[in-house]
Short mmCIF file of C-alpha atoms in Angstrom, two decimals:
data_model
loop_
_atom_site.label_atom_id
_atom_site.label_comp_id
_atom_site.label_asym_id
_atom_site.label_seq_id
_atom_site.Cartn_x
_atom_site.Cartn_y
_atom_site.Cartn_z
CA MET A 1 -106.99 132.51 40.65
CA ASN A 2 -106.91 134.98 43.97
CA SER A 3 -105.52 138.19 42.56
CA VAL A 4 -106.34 141.29 42.88
CA TYR A 5 -107.18 142.41 39.38
CA GLU A 6 -110.27 141.79 37.32
CA TYR A 7 -109.07 140.30 34.01
CA ASP A 8 -110.59 139.56 30.83
CA VAL A 9 -109.45 135.85 29.54
CA HIS A 10 -110.54 134.29 25.57
CA LEU A 11 -109.56 131.25 25.16
CA PRO A 12 -109.15 129.81 21.03
CA SER A 13 -112.45 128.66 20.00
CA HIS A 14 -110.76 124.84 19.21
CA LEU A 15 -109.02 124.02 22.52
CA GLU A 16 -107.42 120.43 22.14
CA PRO A 17 -107.23 118.38 25.74
CA GLY A 18 -103.54 118.19 26.61
CA ARG A 19 -102.41 120.78 24.82
CA THR A 20 -100.74 123.84 25.47
CA TYR A 21 -101.10 127.52 23.67
CA PRO A 22 -99.27 130.76 23.64
CA ALA A 23 -100.52 133.74 25.32
CA ILE A 24 -100.55 137.15 25.06
CA PHE A 25 -100.87 139.34 27.86
CA THR A 26 -102.16 142.55 26.95
CA LEU A 27 -101.49 145.91 30.54
CA HIS A 28 -103.58 149.29 28.44
CA GLY A 29 -103.37 152.37 29.63
CA LYS A 30 -103.68 155.06 32.65
CA GLY A 31 -107.01 155.55 32.38
CA SER A 32 -108.03 153.36 29.95
CA ASN A 33 -109.08 149.51 30.53
CA GLU A 34 -108.23 145.88 29.39
CA ARG A 35 -111.87 145.46 26.87
CA ASN A 36 -109.37 148.33 24.64
CA MET A 37 -106.59 146.66 23.98
CA TYR A 38 -107.97 143.30 23.19
CA GLY A 39 -108.37 145.14 19.46
CA LEU A 40 -105.23 145.07 19.23
CA VAL A 41 -104.77 141.55 19.04
CA GLU A 42 -108.22 140.41 18.88
CA SER A 43 -107.16 138.35 15.00
CA LEU A 44 -104.62 136.58 16.85
CA SER A 45 -107.40 134.79 19.41
CA ASP A 46 -107.95 131.40 17.39
CA ASP A 47 -104.63 130.83 17.46
CA PHE A 48 -102.68 132.33 21.22
CA ILE A 49 -105.35 132.46 24.82
CA ILE A 50 -105.51 136.40 25.28
CA ILE A 51 -105.88 137.57 28.79
CA GLY A 52 -105.99 141.52 29.14
CA ILE A 53 -105.47 142.74 32.30
CA ARG A 54 -107.37 145.12 34.42
CA GLY A 55 -105.53 147.91 36.68
CA ASN A 56 -106.53 147.81 39.91
CA LEU A 57 -107.10 151.18 40.68
CA ARG A 58 -109.54 153.64 39.94
CA LEU A 59 -109.66 156.52 37.39
CA GLY A 60 -112.69 158.63 36.17
CA ALA A 61 -114.15 156.39 34.18
CA GLY A 62 -110.98 154.02 33.58
CA TYR A 63 -108.37 152.30 36.01
CA GLN A 64 -104.71 152.73 36.33
CA TYR A 65 -101.75 150.08 37.62
CA TYR A 66 -99.86 152.62 39.72
CA GLU A 67 -100.27 156.42 40.82
CA LEU A 68 -97.99 158.88 39.24
CA LYS A 69 -96.69 162.22 41.14
CA SER A 70 -95.87 163.90 37.99
CA LEU A 71 -95.68 162.44 35.05
CA GLY A 72 -92.61 159.94 34.14
CA ASN A 73 -92.36 160.12 38.27
CA PRO A 74 -94.52 156.97 39.69
CA VAL A 75 -95.73 156.54 42.96
CA ARG A 76 -93.20 154.21 44.39
CA ASP A 77 -94.61 151.39 46.39
CA LEU A 78 -97.61 151.74 44.02
CA PHE A 79 -95.39 150.75 41.48
CA ASP A 80 -93.36 148.25 42.94
CA GLN A 81 -96.90 146.55 43.81
CA ALA A 82 -97.76 146.17 40.08
CA ALA A 83 -94.57 144.55 39.52
CA VAL A 84 -94.69 142.20 41.93
CA GLN A 85 -98.48 141.55 41.60
CA LEU A 86 -98.15 141.58 38.00
CA GLU A 87 -95.35 138.48 37.52
CA ALA A 88 -97.16 137.03 40.26
CA PHE A 89 -100.52 136.79 38.53
CA ILE A 90 -99.19 135.58 35.33
CA LYS A 91 -97.54 132.51 36.96
CA GLU A 92 -101.31 131.63 38.34
CA ALA A 93 -102.62 132.60 34.79
CA THR A 94 -100.40 130.14 33.49
CA ALA A 95 -100.77 127.43 36.14
CA GLN A 96 -104.80 128.35 35.91
CA TYR A 97 -104.90 127.81 31.78
CA PRO A 98 -103.48 126.01 29.25
CA ILE A 99 -100.21 128.35 28.78
CA ASP A 100 -96.85 127.22 27.30
CA PRO A 101 -94.60 129.30 30.09
CA GLN A 102 -92.06 128.97 26.77
CA ARG A 103 -94.60 131.57 25.08
CA ARG A 104 -95.80 133.95 27.32
CA TYR A 105 -95.53 137.73 25.60
CA LEU A 106 -96.64 140.62 27.33
CA LEU A 107 -98.32 143.69 25.11
CA GLY A 108 -98.41 146.80 26.85
CA PHE A 109 -99.29 150.63 25.66
CA SER A 110 -98.37 154.04 27.91
CA GLN A 111 -98.79 152.44 31.01
CA GLY A 112 -98.58 148.89 30.46
CA ALA A 113 -95.31 149.67 28.19
CA ILE A 114 -93.72 151.49 31.19
CA LEU A 115 -94.86 147.58 33.43
CA ALA A 116 -93.51 145.14 30.31
CA MET A 117 -90.67 146.39 30.13
CA THR A 118 -90.01 146.51 33.52
CA LEU A 119 -91.33 142.70 34.06
CA ALA A 120 -89.08 141.87 31.26
CA LEU A 121 -86.21 143.04 33.26
CA THR A 122 -87.18 140.68 36.52
CA MET A 123 -89.01 138.24 34.53
CA GLY A 124 -85.76 138.33 32.33
CA ASN A 125 -86.00 134.74 30.27
CA GLN A 126 -89.34 133.62 31.54
CA LEU A 127 -91.41 136.03 29.30
CA ARG A 128 -90.91 134.83 25.36
CA GLY A 129 -91.60 138.36 24.02
CA ILE A 130 -92.59 141.51 24.50
CA VAL A 131 -94.27 144.31 22.35
CA ALA A 132 -93.88 147.56 24.25
CA LEU A 133 -96.09 150.52 22.29
CA ASN A 134 -94.97 154.85 23.47
CA GLY A 135 -93.50 154.03 27.37
CA TYR A 136 -90.45 154.37 28.83
CA VAL A 137 -88.09 152.85 31.96
CA PRO A 138 -88.34 154.12 35.33
CA GLY A 139 -84.24 154.95 36.16
CA PHE A 140 -85.43 152.84 40.03
CA VAL A 141 -85.61 150.24 38.04
CA LYS A 142 -83.04 150.23 35.67
CA ASP A 143 -80.52 151.25 38.83
CA GLU A 144 -82.60 149.80 41.93
CA TYR A 145 -84.18 146.25 40.44
CA ALA A 146 -83.46 142.93 40.44
CA LEU A 147 -82.22 141.89 37.04
CA GLN A 148 -82.53 139.32 35.47
CA SER A 149 -81.21 138.03 31.51
CA VAL A 150 -82.35 139.20 28.86
CA GLU A 151 -80.66 137.60 26.22
CA GLN A 152 -83.66 135.10 25.50
CA VAL A 153 -86.71 137.56 24.97
CA ALA A 154 -87.74 139.21 21.79
CA PHE A 155 -88.62 142.72 22.25
CA PHE A 156 -90.86 145.00 19.82
CA ILE A 157 -90.56 148.52 20.98
CA SER A 158 -92.13 151.78 19.20
CA HIS A 159 -92.87 155.25 19.94
CA GLY A 160 -95.24 158.23 17.91
CA GLU A 161 -92.67 160.49 16.24
CA TYR A 162 -95.04 163.40 17.74
CA ASP A 163 -95.65 162.16 21.13
CA SER A 164 -97.32 164.72 23.37
CA VAL A 165 -97.04 162.38 26.43
CA PHE A 166 -93.36 160.79 25.89
CA PRO A 167 -90.99 162.40 23.44
CA VAL A 168 -89.16 160.21 20.97
CA SER A 169 -86.08 160.70 22.73
CA ILE A 170 -87.81 158.51 25.10
CA GLY A 171 -88.12 155.72 22.48
CA TYR A 172 -84.89 156.02 21.56
CA GLU A 173 -83.40 155.84 24.91
CA ASN A 174 -85.36 152.40 25.13
CA GLU A 175 -83.58 151.79 21.77
CA ALA A 176 -80.18 152.48 23.10
CA TYR A 177 -81.18 150.81 26.88
CA PHE A 178 -82.16 147.56 24.85
CA ARG A 179 -79.54 147.42 22.34
CA GLU A 180 -76.89 147.05 25.10
CA LEU A 181 -79.16 143.75 26.47
CA ALA A 182 -81.50 141.87 24.11
CA PRO A 183 -80.08 140.24 20.50
CA LYS A 184 -83.68 139.78 19.75
CA LEU A 185 -84.74 143.60 20.00
CA THR A 186 -86.58 145.39 16.52
CA PHE A 187 -87.66 149.71 17.16
CA LYS A 188 -89.53 151.53 15.32
CA THR A 189 -90.65 155.14 15.33
CA TYR A 190 -94.18 155.47 13.48
CA LYS A 191 -95.76 159.34 12.06
CA SER A 192 -98.38 159.62 15.29
CA ASP A 193 -98.97 161.05 18.46
CA HIS A 194 -99.50 159.05 21.90
CA GLY A 195 -101.36 156.74 20.08
CA VAL A 196 -101.36 153.00 18.43
CA THR A 197 -101.50 153.75 14.54
CA GLU A 198 -102.67 150.63 12.48
CA GLU A 199 -100.07 150.66 10.49
CA ASN A 200 -97.98 149.71 13.66
CA GLN A 201 -100.78 147.41 14.59
CA ARG A 202 -100.21 145.33 11.73
CA ASP A 203 -96.47 145.10 12.22
CA PHE A 204 -96.23 144.55 15.86
CA LEU A 205 -98.70 140.98 14.31
CA GLN A 206 -96.77 139.51 11.81
CA TRP A 207 -93.90 140.41 14.73
CA ILE A 208 -95.57 138.21 16.72
CA LYS A 209 -96.88 135.49 14.82
CA GLU A 210 -92.85 135.45 13.09
CA ASP A 211 -91.69 134.85 16.22
CA ALA A 212 -94.13 132.01 17.22
CA LYS A 213 -93.37 130.58 14.20
CA GLY A 214 -91.68 128.18 15.28
CA SER A 215 -94.25 127.10 17.86
CA PHE A 216 -96.04 123.72 16.95
CA ILE A 217 -99.25 125.95 16.64
CA TYR A 218 -97.87 127.64 13.22
CA LYS A 219 -96.83 124.73 12.24
CA ARG A 220 -100.18 123.14 12.15
CA SER A 221 -101.08 125.93 10.91
CA GLU A 222 -99.14 125.66 7.35
CA GLU A 223 -99.93 122.20 6.73
#
């Protein structure tokens, strides 16, 4: 792939020729990396193609997808570039690997959650679903981007009740915004700071499994 992003790809151990698989694209938080996200979804690796996308900008020992002017205030041109480049990456990866384009999920934490929700709005029904953990939607995305219908997109959005980076009120704003747009919305809060609890992880993994239940791969596993 000719991409600005480094990435890790984990394919199911028993790939069947001619068959396509659901995919989870992970987007990490600011200053982290793609390997930190894999542990959240490793238990799904037998049934899903998992692709961890590393931010292309260095930040200390980790990476980021865009820079900030201040907390909650992205550098606009870098954010715009990230949204365009990540959409291109998802489409290129779909062409390169045996990914079912109708079963593509995004999983993002913090900065990754911000981008996952943004991509849901710009890609619309090209995505099957997203998991957004402790993020927000920038106002300029809502007001200035060309937004697509998300009526067929499934959303799992969660937020920490004691989040010291993005207050939980932002989580409720996310819920109110997407409740008007997305019939398939799950929103939950957890007794946590800016992080992912075991309960949170267990819930979104179960949500992904349930959402994918109608797919061929889960029919097979239940036979």
